[in-house]
mmCIF file of C-alpha atoms in Angstrom:
data_model
loop_
_atom_site.group_PDB
_atom_site.id
_atom_site.type_symbol
_atom_site.label_atom_id
_atom_site.label_comp_id
_atom_site.label_asym_id
_atom_site.label_seq_id
_atom_site.Cartn_x
_atom_site.Cartn_y
_atom_site.Cartn_z
ATOM 1 C CA UNK A 1 -6.550 -4.823 25.885
ATOM 2 C CA UNK A 2 -8.220 -3.374 22.887
ATOM 3 C CA UNK A 3 -9.170 0.363 22.680
ATOM 4 C CA UNK A 4 -12.452 1.939 23.251
ATOM 5 C CA UNK A 5 -14.384 2.980 19.852
ATOM 6 C CA UNK A 6 -16.723 5.166 21.507
ATOM 7 C CA UNK A 7 -16.912 8.465 18.888
ATOM 8 C CA UNK A 8 -14.805 10.230 21.193
ATOM 9 C CA UNK A 9 -12.055 7.980 21.960
ATOM 10 C CA UNK A 10 -12.066 8.031 17.737
ATOM 11 C CA UNK A 11 -11.902 11.726 16.985
ATOM 12 C CA UNK A 12 -8.763 13.290 15.675
ATOM 13 C CA UNK A 13 -6.742 14.958 17.971
ATOM 14 C CA UNK A 14 -4.724 17.716 16.761
ATOM 15 C CA UNK A 15 -1.017 17.454 15.019
ATOM 16 C CA UNK A 16 1.802 19.725 16.847
ATOM 17 C CA UNK A 17 3.987 20.007 13.695
ATOM 18 C CA UNK A 18 6.942 20.431 15.472
ATOM 19 C CA UNK A 19 6.111 16.936 17.672
ATOM 20 C CA UNK A 20 6.310 15.572 14.173
ATOM 21 C CA UNK A 21 9.030 16.650 13.231
ATOM 22 C CA UNK A 22 10.943 15.833 16.161
ATOM 23 C CA UNK A 23 8.977 12.311 16.796
ATOM 24 C CA UNK A 24 10.380 11.188 12.814
ATOM 25 C CA UNK A 25 13.976 12.718 13.266
ATOM 26 C CA UNK A 26 14.003 10.204 16.756
ATOM 27 C CA UNK A 27 12.796 7.766 14.278
ATOM 28 C CA UNK A 28 15.544 7.354 11.764
ATOM 29 C CA UNK A 29 18.725 7.995 14.293
ATOM 30 C CA UNK A 30 16.799 4.901 16.344
ATOM 31 C CA UNK A 31 16.877 2.676 12.991
ATOM 32 C CA UNK A 32 20.453 3.964 11.858
ATOM 33 C CA UNK A 33 21.600 3.158 15.479
ATOM 34 C CA UNK A 34 19.786 -0.206 14.567
ATOM 35 C CA UNK A 35 21.152 -0.478 11.220
ATOM 36 C CA UNK A 36 24.920 0.020 12.990
ATOM 37 C CA UNK A 37 24.532 -2.099 15.860
ATOM 38 C CA UNK A 38 23.573 -5.110 14.089
ATOM 39 C CA UNK A 39 26.048 -4.342 11.454
ATOM 40 C CA UNK A 40 28.608 -4.435 14.191
ATOM 41 C CA UNK A 41 27.630 -7.664 15.858
ATOM 42 C CA UNK A 42 27.958 -9.377 12.188
ATOM 43 C CA UNK A 43 30.969 -8.108 12.133
ATOM 44 C CA UNK A 44 32.059 -9.533 15.958
ATOM 45 C CA UNK A 45 30.837 -12.395 15.734
ATOM 46 C CA UNK A 46 31.524 -13.705 12.394
ATOM 47 C CA UNK A 47 35.427 -14.476 13.422
ATOM 48 C CA UNK A 48 34.357 -15.860 17.007
ATOM 49 C CA UNK A 49 32.460 -18.434 14.731
ATOM 50 C CA UNK A 50 34.779 -19.924 12.784
ATOM 51 C CA UNK A 51 36.981 -19.960 16.731
ATOM 52 C CA UNK A 52 34.410 -21.896 18.596
ATOM 53 C CA UNK A 53 33.689 -24.452 15.995
ATOM 54 C CA UNK A 54 37.299 -25.237 15.506
ATOM 55 C CA UNK A 55 37.925 -25.444 19.384
ATOM 56 C CA UNK A 56 34.695 -27.177 20.348
ATOM 57 C CA UNK A 57 33.253 -29.371 17.503
ATOM 58 C CA UNK A 58 29.982 -26.952 17.401
ATOM 59 C CA UNK A 59 28.271 -25.796 14.472
ATOM 60 C CA UNK A 60 29.630 -22.693 14.026
ATOM 61 C CA UNK A 61 26.588 -21.968 12.158
ATOM 62 C CA UNK A 62 24.259 -21.930 15.205
ATOM 63 C CA UNK A 63 26.899 -20.126 17.550
ATOM 64 C CA UNK A 64 27.112 -17.518 14.909
ATOM 65 C CA UNK A 65 22.891 -17.621 14.968
ATOM 66 C CA UNK A 66 22.775 -18.180 18.412
ATOM 67 C CA UNK A 67 25.129 -15.371 19.683
ATOM 68 C CA UNK A 68 24.293 -12.856 17.720
ATOM 69 C CA UNK A 69 20.443 -13.300 17.537
ATOM 70 C CA UNK A 70 21.337 -12.840 21.330
ATOM 71 C CA UNK A 71 22.838 -9.048 21.410
ATOM 72 C CA UNK A 72 19.934 -8.650 18.629
ATOM 73 C CA UNK A 73 17.483 -9.099 21.282
ATOM 74 C CA UNK A 74 19.163 -7.755 24.064
ATOM 75 C CA UNK A 75 20.199 -4.116 21.902
ATOM 76 C CA UNK A 76 16.759 -3.684 20.816
ATOM 77 C CA UNK A 77 15.656 -4.230 24.989
ATOM 78 C CA UNK A 78 18.143 -1.790 25.397
ATOM 79 C CA UNK A 79 16.858 0.529 23.307
ATOM 80 C CA UNK A 80 13.088 -0.492 24.110
ATOM 81 C CA UNK A 81 13.964 -0.184 28.618
ATOM 82 C CA UNK A 82 14.847 3.774 27.692
ATOM 83 C CA UNK A 83 12.089 4.406 25.530
ATOM 84 C CA UNK A 84 10.178 3.270 28.369
ATOM 85 C CA UNK A 85 11.710 5.514 30.712
ATOM 86 C CA UNK A 86 12.852 8.812 28.815
ATOM 87 C CA UNK A 87 9.634 8.548 26.130
ATOM 88 C CA UNK A 88 6.945 6.951 28.158
ATOM 89 C CA UNK A 89 6.493 4.106 25.610
ATOM 90 C CA UNK A 90 5.014 0.705 26.202
ATOM 91 C CA UNK A 91 5.784 -2.251 25.339
ATOM 92 C CA UNK A 92 2.200 -4.379 26.406
ATOM 93 C CA UNK A 93 2.653 -7.999 25.872
ATOM 94 C CA UNK A 94 -1.158 -9.032 27.331
ATOM 95 C CA UNK A 95 -2.844 -11.657 25.882
ATOM 96 C CA UNK A 96 -5.031 -10.525 22.712
ATOM 97 C CA UNK A 97 -9.254 -9.791 24.491
ATOM 98 C CA UNK A 98 -11.638 -12.507 23.029
ATOM 99 C CA UNK A 99 -13.418 -10.112 20.919
ATOM 100 C CA UNK A 100 -10.365 -9.280 18.623
ATOM 101 C CA UNK A 101 -9.858 -13.137 18.376
ATOM 102 C CA UNK A 102 -11.895 -12.889 14.793
ATOM 103 C CA UNK A 103 -9.230 -10.153 13.628
ATOM 104 C CA UNK A 104 -6.147 -11.675 14.360
ATOM 105 C CA UNK A 105 -6.999 -14.817 12.857
ATOM 106 C CA UNK A 106 -8.010 -12.318 9.150
ATOM 107 C CA UNK A 107 -4.226 -11.359 10.504
ATOM 108 C CA UNK A 108 -2.678 -13.824 10.914
ATOM 109 C CA UNK A 109 -4.960 -15.557 7.169
ATOM 110 C CA UNK A 110 -3.691 -12.038 5.438
ATOM 111 C CA UNK A 111 0.027 -13.428 6.334
ATOM 112 C CA UNK A 112 -0.331 -16.742 5.674
ATOM 113 C CA UNK A 113 -1.613 -15.240 1.695
ATOM 114 C CA UNK A 114 1.261 -12.726 1.720
ATOM 115 C CA UNK A 115 3.722 -15.235 2.345
ATOM 116 C CA UNK A 116 2.326 -17.789 -0.446
ATOM 117 C CA UNK A 117 2.554 -15.133 -2.564
ATOM 118 C CA UNK A 118 6.123 -15.768 -2.879
ATOM 119 C CA UNK A 119 5.198 -18.934 -4.057
ATOM 120 C CA UNK A 120 3.852 -17.759 -8.083
ATOM 121 C CA UNK A 121 8.149 -17.193 -9.465
ATOM 122 C CA UNK A 122 8.437 -20.954 -8.550
ATOM 123 C CA UNK A 123 5.248 -21.964 -9.986
ATOM 124 C CA UNK A 124 6.241 -20.087 -13.174
ATOM 125 C CA UNK A 125 9.448 -20.844 -13.669
ATOM 126 C CA UNK A 126 9.932 -24.478 -11.833
ATOM 127 C CA UNK A 127 6.006 -26.209 -12.163
ATOM 128 C CA UNK A 128 5.800 -26.480 -8.670
ATOM 129 C CA UNK A 129 3.010 -28.840 -7.607
ATOM 130 C CA UNK A 130 0.586 -29.760 -4.880
ATOM 131 C CA UNK A 131 3.102 -32.692 -3.656
ATOM 132 C CA UNK A 132 5.869 -30.766 -3.136
ATOM 133 C CA UNK A 133 3.835 -28.267 -0.905
ATOM 134 C CA UNK A 134 2.593 -31.129 0.493
ATOM 135 C CA UNK A 135 6.054 -32.346 0.986
ATOM 136 C CA UNK A 136 6.826 -28.639 2.408
ATOM 137 C CA UNK A 137 4.222 -29.293 5.185
ATOM 138 C CA UNK A 138 5.006 -32.330 6.502
ATOM 139 C CA UNK A 139 9.069 -31.819 6.074
ATOM 140 C CA UNK A 140 8.486 -28.420 8.340
ATOM 141 C CA UNK A 141 8.703 -29.916 11.934
ATOM 142 C CA UNK A 142 12.518 -31.589 11.143
ATOM 143 C CA UNK A 143 13.410 -27.366 10.294
ATOM 144 C CA UNK A 144 12.222 -25.777 13.146
ATOM 145 C CA UNK A 145 15.766 -27.388 15.083
ATOM 146 C CA UNK A 146 18.456 -25.649 15.658
ATOM 147 C CA UNK A 147 19.686 -22.226 14.157
ATOM 148 C CA UNK A 148 16.983 -21.834 11.598
ATOM 149 C CA UNK A 149 14.202 -21.695 14.985
ATOM 150 C CA UNK A 150 16.530 -19.071 16.493
ATOM 151 C CA UNK A 151 16.349 -17.064 13.663
ATOM 152 C CA UNK A 152 12.953 -16.513 13.152
ATOM 153 C CA UNK A 153 12.501 -16.571 17.042
ATOM 154 C CA UNK A 154 14.451 -13.508 16.304
ATOM 155 C CA UNK A 155 13.077 -12.104 13.288
ATOM 156 C CA UNK A 156 9.921 -12.303 14.366
ATOM 157 C CA UNK A 157 10.567 -10.510 18.273
ATOM 158 C CA UNK A 158 13.136 -8.149 16.405
ATOM 159 C CA UNK A 159 10.105 -6.817 14.126
ATOM 160 C CA UNK A 160 7.704 -6.695 16.733
ATOM 161 C CA UNK A 161 9.284 -4.509 18.851
ATOM 162 C CA UNK A 162 11.268 -2.544 16.285
ATOM 163 C CA UNK A 163 8.454 -1.583 13.954
ATOM 164 C CA UNK A 164 6.179 -1.754 16.469
ATOM 165 C CA UNK A 165 7.035 -1.038 19.746
ATOM 166 C CA UNK A 166 9.406 1.229 18.930
ATOM 167 C CA UNK A 167 8.257 3.067 15.642
ATOM 168 C CA UNK A 168 4.406 2.608 15.945
ATOM 169 C CA UNK A 169 5.319 3.712 19.467
ATOM 170 C CA UNK A 170 6.492 6.970 18.840
ATOM 171 C CA UNK A 171 4.351 7.651 15.619
ATOM 172 C CA UNK A 172 1.692 6.877 17.886
ATOM 173 C CA UNK A 173 2.707 9.663 20.161
ATOM 174 C CA UNK A 174 3.503 12.265 17.679
ATOM 175 C CA UNK A 175 0.519 11.887 15.235
ATOM 176 C CA UNK A 176 -2.135 10.125 17.134
ATOM 177 C CA UNK A 177 -4.327 6.501 17.144
ATOM 178 C CA UNK A 178 -6.049 7.752 14.254
ATOM 179 C CA UNK A 179 -3.364 7.994 11.872
ATOM 180 C CA UNK A 180 -0.845 5.903 13.180
ATOM 181 C CA UNK A 181 -1.292 2.552 10.995
ATOM 182 C CA UNK A 182 -0.962 4.517 8.165
ATOM 183 C CA UNK A 183 2.232 6.431 9.057
ATOM 184 C CA UNK A 184 3.863 3.517 10.381
ATOM 185 C CA UNK A 185 2.984 1.196 7.460
ATOM 186 C CA UNK A 186 5.090 4.169 5.243
ATOM 187 C CA UNK A 187 7.297 4.435 7.167
ATOM 188 C CA UNK A 188 9.072 1.459 8.429
ATOM 189 C CA UNK A 189 8.305 -0.401 5.223
ATOM 190 C CA UNK A 190 10.041 2.134 3.554
ATOM 191 C CA UNK A 191 13.066 1.153 5.763
ATOM 192 C CA UNK A 192 11.996 -3.243 6.102
ATOM 193 C CA UNK A 193 11.919 -3.106 2.215
ATOM 194 C CA UNK A 194 15.132 -4.733 0.115
ATOM 195 C CA UNK A 195 16.922 -2.887 -1.967
ATOM 196 C CA UNK A 196 17.126 -5.096 -5.034
ATOM 197 C CA UNK A 197 16.169 -8.068 -5.838
ATOM 198 C CA UNK A 198 13.151 -10.737 -5.285
ATOM 199 C CA UNK A 199 13.308 -12.312 -1.572
ATOM 200 C CA UNK A 200 12.327 -15.914 -0.498
ATOM 201 C CA UNK A 201 11.949 -16.390 3.666
ATOM 202 C CA UNK A 202 12.937 -13.951 6.135
ATOM 203 C CA UNK A 203 15.976 -12.372 7.984
ATOM 204 C CA UNK A 204 18.520 -14.793 9.960
ATOM 205 C CA UNK A 205 19.939 -11.773 11.646
ATOM 206 C CA UNK A 206 17.347 -10.308 13.580
ATOM 207 C CA UNK A 207 14.730 -7.855 11.895
ATOM 208 C CA UNK A 208 14.103 -6.430 8.425
ATOM 209 C CA UNK A 209 15.989 -3.563 8.266
ATOM 210 C CA UNK A 210 18.156 -1.859 5.366
ATOM 211 C CA UNK A 211 19.186 1.684 5.587
ATOM 212 C CA UNK A 212 20.654 2.639 2.670
ATOM 213 C CA UNK A 213 22.995 5.343 2.189
ATOM 214 C CA UNK A 214 20.752 6.754 -0.679
ATOM 215 C CA UNK A 215 17.268 6.054 1.385
ATOM 216 C CA UNK A 216 18.810 7.809 4.496
ATOM 217 C CA UNK A 217 20.012 11.206 2.426
ATOM 218 C CA UNK A 218 16.535 11.077 1.332
ATOM 219 C CA UNK A 219 14.993 10.875 4.393
ATOM 220 C CA UNK A 220 17.484 13.503 6.290
ATOM 221 C CA UNK A 221 16.061 15.946 3.256
ATOM 222 C CA UNK A 222 12.805 14.924 3.759
ATOM 223 C CA UNK A 223 12.976 15.631 7.914
ATOM 224 C CA UNK A 224 15.007 18.707 7.087
ATOM 225 C CA UNK A 225 12.525 19.734 4.915
ATOM 226 C CA UNK A 226 9.471 19.524 6.959
ATOM 227 C CA UNK A 227 11.211 21.118 10.235
ATOM 228 C CA UNK A 228 11.684 24.475 7.741
ATOM 229 C CA UNK A 229 7.827 24.511 6.324
ATOM 230 C CA UNK A 230 7.024 23.964 9.995
ATOM 231 C CA UNK A 231 9.079 26.664 11.357
ATOM 232 C CA UNK A 232 7.790 28.704 7.744
ATOM 233 C CA UNK A 233 4.393 28.109 8.612
ATOM 234 C CA UNK A 234 4.509 29.137 12.652
ATOM 235 C CA UNK A 235 6.456 32.635 11.671
ATOM 236 C CA UNK A 236 4.712 33.552 7.889
ATOM 237 C CA UNK A 237 1.267 34.294 7.629
ATOM 238 C CA UNK A 238 1.472 34.880 3.469
ATOM 239 C CA UNK A 239 0.057 31.702 1.691
ATOM 240 C CA UNK A 240 1.951 31.869 -1.144
ATOM 241 C CA UNK A 241 5.441 31.528 1.199
ATOM 242 C CA UNK A 242 4.348 28.922 3.028
ATOM 243 C CA UNK A 243 3.630 26.911 -0.160
ATOM 244 C CA UNK A 244 7.065 27.581 -1.341
ATOM 245 C CA UNK A 245 8.282 26.573 1.543
ATOM 246 C CA UNK A 246 6.026 22.834 1.916
ATOM 247 C CA UNK A 247 6.780 22.358 -1.912
ATOM 248 C CA UNK A 248 10.611 20.964 -0.859
ATOM 249 C CA UNK A 249 9.000 18.475 1.362
ATOM 250 C CA UNK A 250 6.499 17.193 -1.657
ATOM 251 C CA UNK A 251 9.183 17.316 -3.924
ATOM 252 C CA UNK A 252 10.995 14.992 -0.817
ATOM 253 C CA UNK A 253 8.162 12.482 -0.532
ATOM 254 C CA UNK A 254 8.759 12.450 -4.414
ATOM 255 C CA UNK A 255 11.842 11.626 -4.470
ATOM 256 C CA UNK A 256 11.695 8.855 -1.023
ATOM 257 C CA UNK A 257 8.760 7.132 -3.478
ATOM 258 C CA UNK A 258 11.368 6.704 -5.965
ATOM 259 C CA UNK A 259 13.954 6.159 -4.086
ATOM 260 C CA UNK A 260 12.036 2.761 -2.522
ATOM 261 C CA UNK A 261 11.297 1.528 -6.024
ATOM 262 C CA UNK A 262 14.932 2.025 -7.306
ATOM 263 C CA UNK A 263 16.035 -1.370 -8.791
ATOM 264 C CA UNK A 264 13.016 -3.162 -9.176
ATOM 265 C CA UNK A 265 12.739 -4.310 -12.762
ATOM 266 C CA UNK A 266 11.038 -7.517 -12.922
ATOM 267 C CA UNK A 267 7.822 -8.648 -11.151
ATOM 268 C CA UNK A 268 8.930 -10.397 -8.611
ATOM 269 C CA UNK A 269 10.619 -7.548 -7.398
ATOM 270 C CA UNK A 270 7.472 -5.426 -7.005
ATOM 271 C CA UNK A 271 5.779 -8.766 -5.798
ATOM 272 C CA UNK A 272 8.530 -8.475 -2.912
ATOM 273 C CA UNK A 273 8.585 -4.912 -1.821
ATOM 274 C CA UNK A 274 4.274 -5.051 -2.327
ATOM 275 C CA UNK A 275 4.132 -7.614 0.276
ATOM 276 C CA UNK A 276 6.566 -6.716 2.481
ATOM 277 C CA UNK A 277 4.224 -3.337 2.641
ATOM 278 C CA UNK A 278 1.299 -5.088 3.254
ATOM 279 C CA UNK A 279 2.287 -7.363 5.942
ATOM 280 C CA UNK A 280 4.271 -4.393 7.968
ATOM 281 C CA UNK A 281 0.084 -2.772 7.829
ATOM 282 C CA UNK A 282 -1.245 -5.057 8.750
ATOM 283 C CA UNK A 283 1.156 -5.951 11.879
ATOM 284 C CA UNK A 284 0.597 -2.597 12.335
ATOM 285 C CA UNK A 285 -3.223 -2.418 12.388
ATOM 286 C CA UNK A 286 -3.565 -5.386 14.367
ATOM 287 C CA UNK A 287 -1.395 -3.817 16.646
ATOM 288 C CA UNK A 288 -3.008 -0.453 16.857
ATOM 289 C CA UNK A 289 -6.659 -2.123 17.592
ATOM 290 C CA UNK A 290 -5.145 -5.239 20.021
ATOM 291 C CA UNK A 291 -2.840 -2.793 21.877
ATOM 292 C CA UNK A 292 -0.471 -5.983 22.589
ATOM 293 C CA UNK A 293 2.909 -6.835 21.049
ATOM 294 C CA UNK A 294 1.949 -10.349 21.074
ATOM 295 C CA UNK A 295 -0.602 -9.769 17.858
ATOM 296 C CA UNK A 296 2.158 -8.396 15.392
ATOM 297 C CA UNK A 297 4.281 -11.557 16.665
ATOM 298 C CA UNK A 298 1.819 -13.349 15.314
ATOM 299 C CA UNK A 299 1.597 -11.784 12.229
ATOM 300 C CA UNK A 300 5.413 -11.858 11.916
ATOM 301 C CA UNK A 301 5.220 -16.099 13.342
ATOM 302 C CA UNK A 302 2.913 -16.535 10.709
ATOM 303 C CA UNK A 303 4.580 -15.733 7.760
ATOM 304 C CA UNK A 304 7.478 -16.437 8.909
ATOM 305 C CA UNK A 305 6.614 -20.531 8.943
ATOM 306 C CA UNK A 306 4.644 -19.935 5.896
ATOM 307 C CA UNK A 307 7.765 -18.267 3.942
ATOM 308 C CA UNK A 308 9.907 -21.836 5.548
ATOM 309 C CA UNK A 309 6.697 -24.031 3.591
ATOM 310 C CA UNK A 310 7.696 -21.797 0.275
ATOM 311 C CA UNK A 311 10.788 -22.016 0.412
ATOM 312 C CA UNK A 312 10.873 -25.911 0.829
ATOM 313 C CA UNK A 313 8.461 -26.351 -2.240
ATOM 314 C CA UNK A 314 10.384 -23.775 -4.670
ATOM 315 C CA UNK A 315 13.997 -25.460 -3.612
ATOM 316 C CA UNK A 316 11.947 -29.466 -4.398
ATOM 317 C CA UNK A 317 10.782 -28.422 -7.279
ATOM 318 C CA UNK A 318 13.653 -26.340 -8.936
ATOM 319 C CA UNK A 319 15.671 -29.524 -8.203
ATOM 320 C CA UNK A 320 12.701 -32.010 -9.094
ATOM 321 C CA UNK A 321 13.409 -34.331 -5.809
#
């Protein structure tokens, strides 16, 4: 259901600084837990894949994608159940209302454009043509089979559930609806963007998530600095002392920005980071407006499908098919 747009509903709510610190810490712990869980499922499934493939003749890659996808979505489902019970978060799956159709259409169009931007390196480097794109579109139904379809399903569901059902829900609890889109975009994109190199297509084992040691250290530093600043602000009246306590927060944010762009050396790498930030922002905005996880799922679904076309077209151009 679309939220009310009356002036009273848009009035900014008072933010509790303590709540911001607590919810931010919960989000970081949640992302670290999911990253560790996904890595664990990969370590467990990888040896089983070869055994099953050798004993049954089933494609081992299909086995790995299917089993790991089920485990990842199952883990996210357990976290969602805990969040609904302990933190009173909701995970609405209602069909968006009619007055949201226009916004949803623009959002999915934006997702398609963002996915299409990935083709720029191929346009410059391989001379991709409209024929390559047309052939890729015609071959799309054939690609949507087996592990590709499973991987895309896990990606779409995982992104919507993790970054919007869980992260955006916790952000909303801390700072209110008026600020949730910007905060969710910055926080989620920080962990959804790869550390290095251009990225084409979508993840095959779950949602985009990259909790590197450097990013985690910077995030923990930022949360700790914010906690100290809040503590000082509540107990000290001297403005100079408060300003001094807030300085480490500003420094941590600056360090996080540097960490985010670390390893970006080529224009295509910057393009990857920028498009992912924008994609998460579009999905966060449409979820905030429609109040349905089906909306961000549609955004990620369109992005995933167009990414398949882009990937196929780029490959055709590179191979000269």
